[in-house]
PDB file of C-alpha atoms and ligand atoms in Angstrom:
ATOM      1  CA  UNK A  77     -96.331  25.023  67.198  1.00  0.00           C
ATOM      2  CA  UNK A  78     -93.307  24.619  69.415  1.00  0.00           C
ATOM      3  CA  UNK A  79     -94.033  24.508  73.149  1.00  0.00           C
ATOM      4  CA  UNK A  80     -92.420  26.969  75.555  1.00  0.00           C
ATOM      5  CA  UNK A  81     -90.798  25.270  78.543  1.00  0.00           C
ATOM      6  CA  UNK A  82     -89.990  27.689  81.368  1.00  0.00           C
ATOM      7  CA  UNK A  83     -86.474  26.649  82.391  1.00  0.00           C
ATOM      8  CA  UNK A  84     -86.369  26.776  86.230  1.00  0.00           C
ATOM      9  CA  UNK A  85     -89.405  29.095  85.930  1.00  0.00           C
ATOM     10  CA  UNK A  86     -89.119  32.606  84.535  1.00  0.00           C
ATOM     11  CA  UNK A  87     -85.538  32.478  85.767  1.00  0.00           C
ATOM     12  CA  UNK A  88     -84.476  35.439  83.633  1.00  0.00           C
ATOM     13  CA  UNK A  89     -86.462  37.622  86.034  1.00  0.00           C
ATOM     14  CA  UNK A  90     -86.786  35.957  89.442  1.00  0.00           C
ATOM     15  CA  UNK A  91     -84.547  33.535  91.395  1.00  0.00           C
ATOM     16  CA  UNK A  92     -84.631  30.109  89.721  1.00  0.00           C
ATOM     17  CA  UNK A  93     -87.088  27.481  90.924  1.00  0.00           C
ATOM     18  CA  UNK A  94     -88.854  29.772  93.386  1.00  0.00           C
ATOM     19  CA  UNK A  95     -92.634  29.569  93.367  1.00  0.00           C
ATOM     20  CA  UNK A  96     -92.658  33.242  92.347  1.00  0.00           C
ATOM     21  CA  UNK A  97     -90.597  32.403  89.243  1.00  0.00           C
ATOM     22  CA  UNK A  98     -93.044  29.619  88.366  1.00  0.00           C
ATOM     23  CA  UNK A  99     -96.082  31.852  88.858  1.00  0.00           C
ATOM     24  CA  UNK A 100     -94.517  34.515  86.646  1.00  0.00           C
ATOM     25  CA  UNK A 101     -93.719  31.952  83.925  1.00  0.00           C
ATOM     26  CA  UNK A 102     -97.328  30.792  84.039  1.00  0.00           C
ATOM     27  CA  UNK A 103     -98.537  34.383  83.639  1.00  0.00           C
ATOM     28  CA  UNK A 104     -96.117  34.893  80.741  1.00  0.00           C
ATOM     29  CA  UNK A 105     -97.819  32.085  78.851  1.00  0.00           C
ATOM     30  CA  UNK A 106     -95.372  29.178  79.190  1.00  0.00           C
ATOM     31  CA  UNK A 107     -96.752  25.783  78.179  1.00  0.00           C
ATOM     32  CA  UNK A 108     -94.638  23.793  80.661  1.00  0.00           C
ATOM     33  CA  UNK A 109     -92.929  24.655  83.944  1.00  0.00           C
ATOM     34  CA  UNK A 110     -89.689  22.797  84.695  1.00  0.00           C
ATOM     35  CA  UNK A 111     -88.856  21.244  88.075  1.00  0.00           C
ATOM     36  CA  UNK A 112     -85.363  19.970  88.865  1.00  0.00           C
ATOM     37  CA  UNK A 113     -85.739  17.346  91.602  1.00  0.00           C
ATOM     38  CA  UNK A 114     -83.325  16.784  94.505  1.00  0.00           C
ATOM     39  CA  UNK A 115     -83.942  14.914  97.788  1.00  0.00           C
ATOM     40  CA  UNK A 116     -83.604  16.228 101.350  1.00  0.00           C
ATOM     41  CA  UNK A 117     -82.222  14.151 104.263  1.00  0.00           C
ATOM     42  CA  UNK A 118     -85.728  13.108 105.254  1.00  0.00           C
ATOM     43  CA  UNK A 119     -86.520  12.035 101.685  1.00  0.00           C
ATOM     44  CA  UNK A 120     -88.673  14.992 100.646  1.00  0.00           C
ATOM     45  CA  UNK A 121     -88.478  15.956  96.984  1.00  0.00           C
ATOM     46  CA  UNK A 122     -87.276  19.535  96.583  1.00  0.00           C
ATOM     47  CA  UNK A 123     -87.356  21.712  93.491  1.00  0.00           C
ATOM     48  CA  UNK A 124     -83.720  22.722  93.247  1.00  0.00           C
ATOM     49  CA  UNK A 125     -81.320  22.891  90.343  1.00  0.00           C
ATOM     50  CA  UNK A 126     -78.495  20.889  91.858  1.00  0.00           C
ATOM     51  CA  UNK A 127     -77.598  18.879  94.930  1.00  0.00           C
ATOM     52  CA  UNK A 128     -75.833  21.877  96.486  1.00  0.00           C
ATOM     53  CA  UNK A 129     -77.489  24.717  98.390  1.00  0.00           C
ATOM     54  CA  UNK A 130     -74.605  27.168  98.762  1.00  0.00           C
ATOM     55  CA  UNK A 131     -74.757  29.001  95.428  1.00  0.00           C
ATOM     56  CA  UNK A 132     -78.485  29.757  95.632  1.00  0.00           C
ATOM     57  CA  UNK A 133     -79.240  30.325  99.327  1.00  0.00           C
ATOM     58  CA  UNK A 134     -78.016  31.654 102.667  1.00  0.00           C
ATOM     59  CA  UNK A 135     -77.219  28.124 103.928  1.00  0.00           C
ATOM     60  CA  UNK A 136     -73.591  28.997 104.804  1.00  0.00           C
ATOM     61  CA  UNK A 137     -74.735  31.882 107.024  1.00  0.00           C
ATOM     62  CA  UNK A 138     -77.574  29.942 108.606  1.00  0.00           C
ATOM     63  CA  UNK A 139     -75.779  26.624 109.199  1.00  0.00           C
ATOM     64  CA  UNK A 140     -72.026  27.437 109.095  1.00  0.00           C
ATOM     65  CA  UNK A 141     -70.909  24.064 110.495  1.00  0.00           C
ATOM     66  CA  UNK A 142     -72.845  21.895 108.056  1.00  0.00           C
ATOM     67  CA  UNK A 143     -70.684  21.795 104.922  1.00  0.00           C
ATOM     68  CA  UNK A 144     -68.929  18.625 103.784  1.00  0.00           C
ATOM     69  CA  UNK A 145     -65.150  18.261 103.422  1.00  0.00           C
ATOM     70  CA  UNK A 146     -65.343  19.793  99.947  1.00  0.00           C
ATOM     71  CA  UNK A 147     -66.734  22.979 101.497  1.00  0.00           C
ATOM     72  CA  UNK A 148     -70.132  22.525  99.803  1.00  0.00           C
ATOM     73  CA  UNK A 149     -73.557  22.312 101.469  1.00  0.00           C
ATOM     74  CA  UNK A 150     -75.732  19.431 100.245  1.00  0.00           C
ATOM     75  CA  UNK A 151     -79.530  19.434 100.303  1.00  0.00           C
ATOM     76  CA  UNK A 152     -79.280  15.747 101.242  1.00  0.00           C
ATOM     77  CA  UNK A 153     -77.743  16.742 104.616  1.00  0.00           C
ATOM     78  CA  UNK A 154     -80.718  18.861 105.689  1.00  0.00           C
ATOM     79  CA  UNK A 155     -84.250  17.995 106.733  1.00  0.00           C
ATOM     80  CA  UNK A 156     -87.107  19.813 105.053  1.00  0.00           C
ATOM     81  CA  UNK A 157     -87.779  21.782 108.270  1.00  0.00           C
ATOM     82  CA  UNK A 158     -84.233  23.156 108.057  1.00  0.00           C
ATOM     83  CA  UNK A 159     -84.454  23.892 104.342  1.00  0.00           C
ATOM     84  CA  UNK A 160     -87.630  25.850 105.002  1.00  0.00           C
ATOM     85  CA  UNK A 161     -85.555  28.264 107.140  1.00  0.00           C
ATOM     86  CA  UNK A 162     -83.406  29.242 104.157  1.00  0.00           C
ATOM     87  CA  UNK A 163     -83.736  32.196 101.804  1.00  0.00           C
ATOM     88  CA  UNK A 164     -83.437  31.252  98.128  1.00  0.00           C
ATOM     89  CA  UNK A 165     -81.300  33.600  96.050  1.00  0.00           C
ATOM     90  CA  UNK A 166     -80.434  34.182  92.445  1.00  0.00           C
ATOM     91  CA  UNK A 167     -77.537  31.957  91.383  1.00  0.00           C
ATOM     92  CA  UNK A 168     -74.018  32.997  92.452  1.00  0.00           C
ATOM     93  CA  UNK A 169     -70.532  31.890  91.500  1.00  0.00           C
ATOM     94  CA  UNK A 170     -68.158  30.442  94.103  1.00  0.00           C
ATOM     95  CA  UNK A 171     -66.856  33.965  94.789  1.00  0.00           C
ATOM     96  CA  UNK A 172     -70.367  35.266  95.524  1.00  0.00           C
ATOM     97  CA  UNK A 173     -70.805  37.287  92.327  1.00  0.00           C
ATOM     98  CA  UNK A 174     -73.861  36.848  90.106  1.00  0.00           C
ATOM     99  CA  UNK A 175     -73.782  34.221  87.345  1.00  0.00           C
ATOM    100  CA  UNK A 176     -76.190  36.476  85.417  1.00  0.00           C
ATOM    101  CA  UNK A 177     -75.428  40.056  86.493  1.00  0.00           C
ATOM    102  CA  UNK A 178     -78.454  41.623  84.775  1.00  0.00           C
ATOM    103  CA  UNK A 179     -80.977  39.443  86.558  1.00  0.00           C
ATOM    104  CA  UNK A 180     -82.571  39.636  90.013  1.00  0.00           C
ATOM    105  CA  UNK A 181     -79.896  40.863  92.471  1.00  0.00           C
ATOM    106  CA  UNK A 182     -78.049  38.099  94.329  1.00  0.00           C
ATOM    107  CA  UNK A 183     -78.384  37.792  98.128  1.00  0.00           C
ATOM    108  CA  UNK A 184     -81.753  39.515  98.115  1.00  0.00           C
ATOM    109  CA  UNK A 185     -85.476  38.892  98.033  1.00  0.00           C
ATOM    110  CA  UNK A 186     -87.932  37.000 100.178  1.00  0.00           C
ATOM    111  CA  UNK A 187     -88.134  33.575  98.552  1.00  0.00           C
ATOM    112  CA  UNK A 188     -87.930  29.981  99.764  1.00  0.00           C
ATOM    113  CA  UNK A 189     -87.012  26.601  98.285  1.00  0.00           C
ATOM    114  CA  UNK A 190     -90.237  24.791  97.327  1.00  0.00           C
ATOM    115  CA  UNK A 191     -91.086  21.114  97.540  1.00  0.00           C
ATOM    116  CA  UNK A 192     -92.352  19.270  94.485  1.00  0.00           C
ATOM    117  CA  UNK A 193     -95.713  18.797  96.226  1.00  0.00           C
ATOM    118  CA  UNK A 194     -96.047  22.550  96.771  1.00  0.00           C
ATOM    119  CA  UNK A 195     -95.213  23.261  93.179  1.00  0.00           C
ATOM    120  CA  UNK A 196     -97.624  20.659  91.783  1.00  0.00           C
ATOM    121  CA  UNK A 197    -100.343  22.195  93.955  1.00  0.00           C
ATOM    122  CA  UNK A 198     -99.531  25.674  92.620  1.00  0.00           C
ATOM    123  CA  UNK A 199     -99.727  24.477  89.017  1.00  0.00           C
ATOM    124  CA  UNK A 200    -103.089  22.828  89.663  1.00  0.00           C
ATOM    125  CA  UNK A 201    -104.468  25.941  91.363  1.00  0.00           C
ATOM    126  CA  UNK A 202    -103.250  28.293  88.636  1.00  0.00           C
ATOM    127  CA  UNK A 203    -104.647  26.037  85.925  1.00  0.00           C
ATOM    128  CA  UNK A 204    -108.017  25.944  87.683  1.00  0.00           C
ATOM    129  CA  UNK A 205    -108.095  29.695  88.237  1.00  0.00           C
ATOM    130  CA  UNK A 206    -107.162  30.538  84.651  1.00  0.00           C
ATOM    131  CA  UNK A 207    -108.809  27.686  82.765  1.00  0.00           C
ATOM    132  CA  UNK A 208    -105.496  26.530  81.341  1.00  0.00           C
ATOM    133  CA  UNK A 209    -103.623  23.230  81.147  1.00  0.00           C
ATOM    134  CA  UNK A 210     -99.994  24.223  81.732  1.00  0.00           C
ATOM    135  CA  UNK A 211     -97.808  21.151  82.153  1.00  0.00           C
ATOM    136  CA  UNK A 212     -94.948  20.035  84.380  1.00  0.00           C
ATOM    137  CA  UNK A 213     -91.511  18.897  83.262  1.00  0.00           C
ATOM    138  CA  UNK A 214     -89.637  17.307  86.210  1.00  0.00           C
ATOM    139  CA  UNK A 215     -85.955  16.361  85.901  1.00  0.00           C
ATOM    140  CA  UNK A 216     -84.434  13.669  88.105  1.00  0.00           C
ATOM    141  CA  UNK A 217     -81.101  15.152  89.143  1.00  0.00           C
ATOM    142  CA  UNK A 218     -78.071  12.872  89.528  1.00  0.00           C
ATOM    143  CA  UNK A 219     -79.962   9.615  90.216  1.00  0.00           C
ATOM    144  CA  UNK A 220     -76.782   7.541  90.685  1.00  0.00           C
ATOM    145  CA  UNK A 221     -75.437   9.984  93.280  1.00  0.00           C
ATOM    146  CA  UNK A 222     -78.754  10.037  95.118  1.00  0.00           C
ATOM    147  CA  UNK A 223     -78.795   6.228  95.249  1.00  0.00           C
ATOM    148  CA  UNK A 224     -75.287   6.252  96.756  1.00  0.00           C
ATOM    149  CA  UNK A 225     -76.705   8.672  99.304  1.00  0.00           C
ATOM    150  CA  UNK A 226     -79.479   6.197 100.097  1.00  0.00           C
ATOM    151  CA  UNK A 227     -82.461   7.669  98.260  1.00  0.00           C
ATOM    152  CA  UNK A 228     -84.076   6.565  94.994  1.00  0.00           C
ATOM    153  CA  UNK A 229     -85.827   9.600  93.496  1.00  0.00           C
ATOM    154  CA  UNK A 230     -87.530   8.028  90.454  1.00  0.00           C
ATOM    155  CA  UNK A 231     -90.233   5.974  92.243  1.00  0.00           C
ATOM    156  CA  UNK A 232     -90.856   8.834  94.672  1.00  0.00           C
ATOM    157  CA  UNK A 233     -91.349  11.214  91.747  1.00  0.00           C
ATOM    158  CA  UNK A 234     -93.731   8.865  89.931  1.00  0.00           C
ATOM    159  CA  UNK A 235     -95.760   8.443  93.141  1.00  0.00           C
ATOM    160  CA  UNK A 236     -96.016  12.221  93.664  1.00  0.00           C
ATOM    161  CA  UNK A 237     -97.113  12.767  90.081  1.00  0.00           C
ATOM    162  CA  UNK A 238     -99.820  10.122  90.468  1.00  0.00           C
ATOM    163  CA  UNK A 239    -100.950  11.648  93.767  1.00  0.00           C
ATOM    164  CA  UNK A 240    -101.250  14.986  91.981  1.00  0.00           C
ATOM    165  CA  UNK A 241    -103.642  13.368  89.492  1.00  0.00           C
ATOM    166  CA  UNK A 242    -101.372  12.761  86.506  1.00  0.00           C
ATOM    167  CA  UNK A 243    -101.994   9.373  84.943  1.00  0.00           C
ATOM    168  CA  UNK A 244    -100.253   8.837  81.630  1.00  0.00           C
ATOM    169  CA  UNK A 245     -99.003   9.958  78.257  1.00  0.00           C
ATOM    170  CA  UNK A 246    -102.052  12.080  77.502  1.00  0.00           C
ATOM    171  CA  UNK A 247    -101.332  14.286  80.508  1.00  0.00           C
ATOM    172  CA  UNK A 248     -99.115  17.372  80.190  1.00  0.00           C
ATOM    173  CA  UNK A 249     -96.047  15.776  81.789  1.00  0.00           C
ATOM    174  CA  UNK A 250     -92.541  15.081  80.559  1.00  0.00           C
ATOM    175  CA  UNK A 251     -90.047  13.351  82.870  1.00  0.00           C
ATOM    176  CA  UNK A 252     -86.443  14.179  81.925  1.00  0.00           C
ATOM    177  CA  UNK A 253     -83.037  12.877  82.971  1.00  0.00           C
ATOM    178  CA  UNK A 254     -79.423  13.070  81.785  1.00  0.00           C
ATOM    179  CA  UNK A 255     -78.709   9.494  82.905  1.00  0.00           C
ATOM    180  CA  UNK A 256     -79.616   7.107  80.049  1.00  0.00           C
ATOM    181  CA  UNK A 257     -79.620   4.118  82.395  1.00  0.00           C
ATOM    182  CA  UNK A 258     -82.226   5.824  84.544  1.00  0.00           C
ATOM    183  CA  UNK A 259     -84.411   6.707  81.538  1.00  0.00           C
ATOM    184  CA  UNK A 260     -84.344   3.020  80.507  1.00  0.00           C
ATOM    185  CA  UNK A 261     -85.134   1.947  84.042  1.00  0.00           C
ATOM    186  CA  UNK A 262     -88.042   4.403  84.281  1.00  0.00           C
ATOM    187  CA  UNK A 263     -89.651   2.889  81.199  1.00  0.00           C
ATOM    188  CA  UNK A 264     -88.732  -0.799  81.515  1.00  0.00           C
ATOM    189  CA  UNK A 265     -88.608  -1.431  85.275  1.00  0.00           C
ATOM    190  CA  UNK A 266     -90.638   1.323  86.909  1.00  0.00           C
ATOM    191  CA  UNK A 267     -93.415   1.329  84.264  1.00  0.00           C
ATOM    192  CA  UNK A 268     -93.274   5.119  83.995  1.00  0.00           C
ATOM    193  CA  UNK A 269     -96.589   5.984  82.304  1.00  0.00           C
ATOM    194  CA  UNK A 270     -95.465   9.510  81.351  1.00  0.00           C
ATOM    195  CA  UNK A 271     -93.570  10.787  78.331  1.00  0.00           C
ATOM    196  CA  UNK A 272     -89.810  10.563  78.834  1.00  0.00           C
ATOM    197  CA  UNK A 273     -87.112  12.888  77.549  1.00  0.00           C
ATOM    198  CA  UNK A 274     -83.457  11.876  77.379  1.00  0.00           C
ATOM    199  CA  UNK A 275     -81.314  14.909  78.101  1.00  0.00           C
ATOM    200  CA  UNK A 276     -78.059  15.101  76.176  1.00  0.00           C
ATOM    201  CA  UNK A 277     -75.019  16.826  77.623  1.00  0.00           C
ATOM    202  CA  UNK A 278     -71.308  16.855  76.953  1.00  0.00           C
ATOM    203  CA  UNK A 279     -69.101  14.167  78.453  1.00  0.00           C
ATOM    204  CA  UNK A 280     -66.823  16.845  79.918  1.00  0.00           C
ATOM    205  CA  UNK A 281     -69.611  17.951  82.309  1.00  0.00           C
ATOM    206  CA  UNK A 282     -69.447  14.606  84.195  1.00  0.00           C
ATOM    207  CA  UNK A 283     -73.217  14.849  84.641  1.00  0.00           C
ATOM    208  CA  UNK A 284     -73.714  11.054  84.589  1.00  0.00           C
ATOM    209  CA  UNK A 285     -72.014   7.845  83.422  1.00  0.00           C
ATOM    210  CA  UNK A 286     -73.757   8.156  80.035  1.00  0.00           C
ATOM    211  CA  UNK A 287     -71.513   8.535  76.967  1.00  0.00           C
ATOM    212  CA  UNK A 288     -73.180  11.423  75.137  1.00  0.00           C
ATOM    213  CA  UNK A 289     -70.913  11.151  72.088  1.00  0.00           C
ATOM    214  CA  UNK A 290     -72.172   7.606  71.528  1.00  0.00           C
ATOM    215  CA  UNK A 291     -75.709   8.657  72.307  1.00  0.00           C
ATOM    216  CA  UNK A 292     -75.760  11.242  69.487  1.00  0.00           C
ATOM    217  CA  UNK A 293     -74.980   8.639  66.806  1.00  0.00           C
ATOM    218  CA  UNK A 294     -77.739   6.933  64.741  1.00  0.00           C
ATOM    219  CA  UNK A 295     -77.360   3.790  66.872  1.00  0.00           C
ATOM    220  CA  UNK A 296     -77.452   5.784  70.087  1.00  0.00           C
ATOM    221  CA  UNK A 297     -80.572   7.729  69.119  1.00  0.00           C
ATOM    222  CA  UNK A 298     -82.306   4.507  68.035  1.00  0.00           C
ATOM    223  CA  UNK A 299     -81.600   3.073  71.504  1.00  0.00           C
ATOM    224  CA  UNK A 300     -83.018   6.182  73.121  1.00  0.00           C
ATOM    225  CA  UNK A 301     -86.128   5.942  70.939  1.00  0.00           C
ATOM    226  CA  UNK A 302     -86.771   2.404  72.203  1.00  0.00           C
ATOM    227  CA  UNK A 303     -87.600   3.806  75.634  1.00  0.00           C
ATOM    228  CA  UNK A 304     -88.043   7.594  75.389  1.00  0.00           C
ATOM    229  CA  UNK A 305     -90.413   9.993  73.635  1.00  0.00           C
ATOM    230  CA  UNK A 306     -87.992  12.821  73.072  1.00  0.00           C
ATOM    231  CA  UNK A 307     -84.522  14.236  73.451  1.00  0.00           C
ATOM    232  CA  UNK A 308     -83.311  17.381  75.146  1.00  0.00           C
ATOM    233  CA  UNK A 309     -79.954  18.267  73.593  1.00  0.00           C
ATOM    234  CA  UNK A 310     -77.864  21.347  74.295  1.00  0.00           C
ATOM    235  CA  UNK A 311     -78.590  23.834  71.533  1.00  0.00           C
ATOM    236  CA  UNK A 312     -74.949  23.604  70.376  1.00  0.00           C
ATOM    237  CA  UNK A 313     -75.603  19.954  69.407  1.00  0.00           C
ATOM    238  CA  UNK A 314     -78.091  21.097  66.784  1.00  0.00           C
ATOM    239  CA  UNK A 315     -76.136  23.792  64.985  1.00  0.00           C
ATOM    240  CA  UNK A 316     -72.696  24.089  63.508  1.00  0.00           C
ATOM    241  CA  UNK A 317     -71.542  27.685  63.369  1.00  0.00           C
ATOM    242  CA  UNK A 318     -67.917  27.096  62.438  1.00  0.00           C
ATOM    243  CA  UNK A 319     -67.928  25.437  59.041  1.00  0.00           C
ATOM    244  CA  UNK A 320     -69.445  27.935  56.602  1.00  0.00           C
ATOM    245  CA  UNK A 321     -68.627  31.627  56.935  1.00  0.00           C
ATOM    246  CA  UNK A 322     -70.031  31.759  60.442  1.00  0.00           C
ATOM    247  CA  UNK A 323     -73.549  31.084  59.104  1.00  0.00           C
ATOM    248  CA  UNK A 324     -75.210  28.447  61.278  1.00  0.00           C
ATOM    249  CA  UNK A 325     -76.076  25.114  59.683  1.00  0.00           C
ATOM    250  CA  UNK A 326     -78.235  22.380  61.132  1.00  0.00           C
ATOM    251  CA  UNK A 327     -76.503  19.185  62.290  1.00  0.00           C
ATOM    252  CA  UNK A 328     -77.850  15.666  61.664  1.00  0.00           C
ATOM    253  CA  UNK A 329     -79.229  15.311  65.179  1.00  0.00           C
ATOM    254  CA  UNK A 330     -82.549  17.005  64.345  1.00  0.00           C
ATOM    255  CA  UNK A 331     -83.110  14.612  61.428  1.00  0.00           C
ATOM    256  CA  UNK A 332     -82.145  11.638  63.592  1.00  0.00           C
ATOM    257  CA  UNK A 333     -84.703  12.709  66.181  1.00  0.00           C
ATOM    258  CA  UNK A 334     -87.445  13.121  63.572  1.00  0.00           C
ATOM    259  CA  UNK A 335     -86.615   9.801  61.872  1.00  0.00           C
ATOM    260  CA  UNK A 336     -86.958   8.101  65.250  1.00  0.00           C
ATOM    261  CA  UNK A 337     -90.173   9.981  66.090  1.00  0.00           C
ATOM    262  CA  UNK A 338     -88.592  11.718  69.052  1.00  0.00           C
ATOM    263  CA  UNK A 339     -89.702  15.202  70.034  1.00  0.00           C
ATOM    264  CA  UNK A 340     -86.884  17.714  70.075  1.00  0.00           C
ATOM    265  CA  UNK A 341     -86.689  20.055  73.093  1.00  0.00           C
ATOM    266  CA  UNK A 342     -83.256  21.754  73.209  1.00  0.00           C
ATOM    267  CA  UNK A 343     -81.970  23.888  76.101  1.00  0.00           C
ATOM    268  CA  UNK A 344     -81.338  26.689  77.084  1.00  0.00           C
ATOM    269  CA  UNK A 345     -82.470  29.850  75.279  1.00  0.00           C
ATOM    270  CA  UNK A 346     -81.209  32.861  77.236  1.00  0.00           C
ATOM    271  CA  UNK A 347     -81.619  36.479  76.124  1.00  0.00           C
ATOM    272  CA  UNK A 348     -78.548  37.420  78.198  1.00  0.00           C
ATOM    273  CA  UNK A 349     -76.370  34.578  76.875  1.00  0.00           C
ATOM    274  CA  UNK A 350     -76.827  34.337  73.111  1.00  0.00           C
ATOM    275  CA  UNK A 351     -74.396  31.787  71.619  1.00  0.00           C
ATOM    276  CA  UNK A 352     -71.894  32.562  68.838  1.00  0.00           C
ATOM    277  CA  UNK A 353     -73.303  32.634  65.320  1.00  0.00           C
ATOM    278  CA  UNK A 354     -76.480  34.542  66.232  1.00  0.00           C
ATOM    279  CA  UNK A 355     -76.768  38.333  66.342  1.00  0.00           C
ATOM    280  CA  UNK A 356     -79.781  38.505  68.636  1.00  0.00           C
ATOM    281  CA  UNK A 357     -81.973  36.348  70.852  1.00  0.00           C
ATOM    282  CA  UNK A 358     -84.817  36.690  68.355  1.00  0.00           C
ATOM    283  CA  UNK A 359     -82.579  35.403  65.540  1.00  0.00           C
ATOM    284  CA  UNK A 360     -81.575  32.460  67.706  1.00  0.00           C
ATOM    285  CA  UNK A 361     -85.143  31.461  68.548  1.00  0.00           C
ATOM    286  CA  UNK A 362     -86.360  31.949  64.995  1.00  0.00           C
ATOM    287  CA  UNK A 363     -83.534  29.822  63.574  1.00  0.00           C
ATOM    288  CA  UNK A 364     -84.322  26.959  65.930  1.00  0.00           C
ATOM    289  CA  UNK A 365     -88.049  27.119  65.278  1.00  0.00           C
ATOM    290  CA  UNK A 366     -87.892  27.586  61.510  1.00  0.00           C
ATOM    291  CA  UNK A 367     -84.640  25.931  60.383  1.00  0.00           C
ATOM    292  CA  UNK A 368     -84.039  23.264  63.033  1.00  0.00           C
ATOM    293  CA  UNK A 369     -87.746  22.599  63.484  1.00  0.00           C
ATOM    294  CA  UNK A 370     -87.765  22.072  67.237  1.00  0.00           C
ATOM    295  CA  UNK A 371     -90.906  20.881  69.028  1.00  0.00           C
ATOM    296  CA  UNK A 372     -90.192  22.929  72.142  1.00  0.00           C
ATOM    297  CA  UNK A 373     -87.599  25.179  73.750  1.00  0.00           C
ATOM    298  CA  UNK A 374     -86.305  25.431  77.290  1.00  0.00           C
ATOM    299  CA  UNK A 375     -85.964  29.131  78.010  1.00  0.00           C
ATOM    300  CA  UNK A 376     -85.221  31.467  80.922  1.00  0.00           C
ATOM    301  CA  UNK A 377     -87.286  34.128  79.104  1.00  0.00           C
ATOM    302  CA  UNK A 378     -90.683  32.558  78.371  1.00  0.00           C
ATOM    303  CA  UNK A 379     -92.315  35.941  77.635  1.00  0.00           C
ATOM    304  CA  UNK A 380     -89.845  36.645  74.829  1.00  0.00           C
ATOM    305  CA  UNK A 381     -90.289  33.218  73.235  1.00  0.00           C
ATOM    306  CA  UNK A 382     -94.091  33.278  73.572  1.00  0.00           C
ATOM    307  CA  UNK A 383     -94.273  36.624  71.772  1.00  0.00           C
ATOM    308  CA  UNK A 384     -91.872  35.458  69.032  1.00  0.00           C
ATOM    309  CA  UNK A 385     -93.898  32.301  68.401  1.00  0.00           C
ATOM    310  CA  UNK A 386     -97.098  34.325  68.048  1.00  0.00           C
ATOM    311  CA  UNK A 387     -95.735  36.369  65.126  1.00  0.00           C
TER     312      UNK A 387
HETATM  313 CA1   CA B1656     -83.149  21.023  84.447  1.00  0.00          CA
END
């Protein structure tokens, strides 16, 4: 059965990447909890969706002088002690309005930004208390940018995972990254013992130097399979909704993944952002499970996907 990966926690209900959102996702029955990893100035690994703090916290109010020339506040410019003073909020747009207006209200709540160590401890404690084996799914965010900023996240992440007791491919861990060079390096140079997932984006996002158009070809997927255990494409890479009467059809990427023995974990399944071609969230999930044949789904609504998979 497909595994349910709680995207930034149960982020459909509580501010993304807060420990409360992770605890809720655990209670909802998720199989894996995702951690996006960003570094602080003093080299601590934070669980934070991107390198900026301003769209998900009160950093601009708390430290008004600390933005860069682009007007943004970077986690890399703050020590952990300073980041601990911040309140974490539901994601906002640049103008301060909610990205997802039906979710937890922006600029409210009593939440903080967790470290990876804190989150790994929480997962261990919850697993012990409930007799479960819920996994972790860390993503190295913008490794090339972090190296320019003087910090190399990948070895720090591998060390923290080992400290937390994870040892290898039999453990419930997937390490994910958009940067194909970094995925290669993790396997070939850093001897990453954990399963690796190559994330696939669109070139227009400028997420990394990787050419995702080339990566989605048979040659590209074969190269990925030489070092990785799975792929994490955007769900639009797996369906074509434009060619036949608006009825979704499955693209070749799913077959390519299967032929190369790669697990297929697309993102992101959101009940409040159902893509064109699908009438409801349930239709969307069922199509991907039954027709595309995914091995797992990144979702903001783990409760909804867990209950659909049980049927
Ligand atoms: Ca992520």
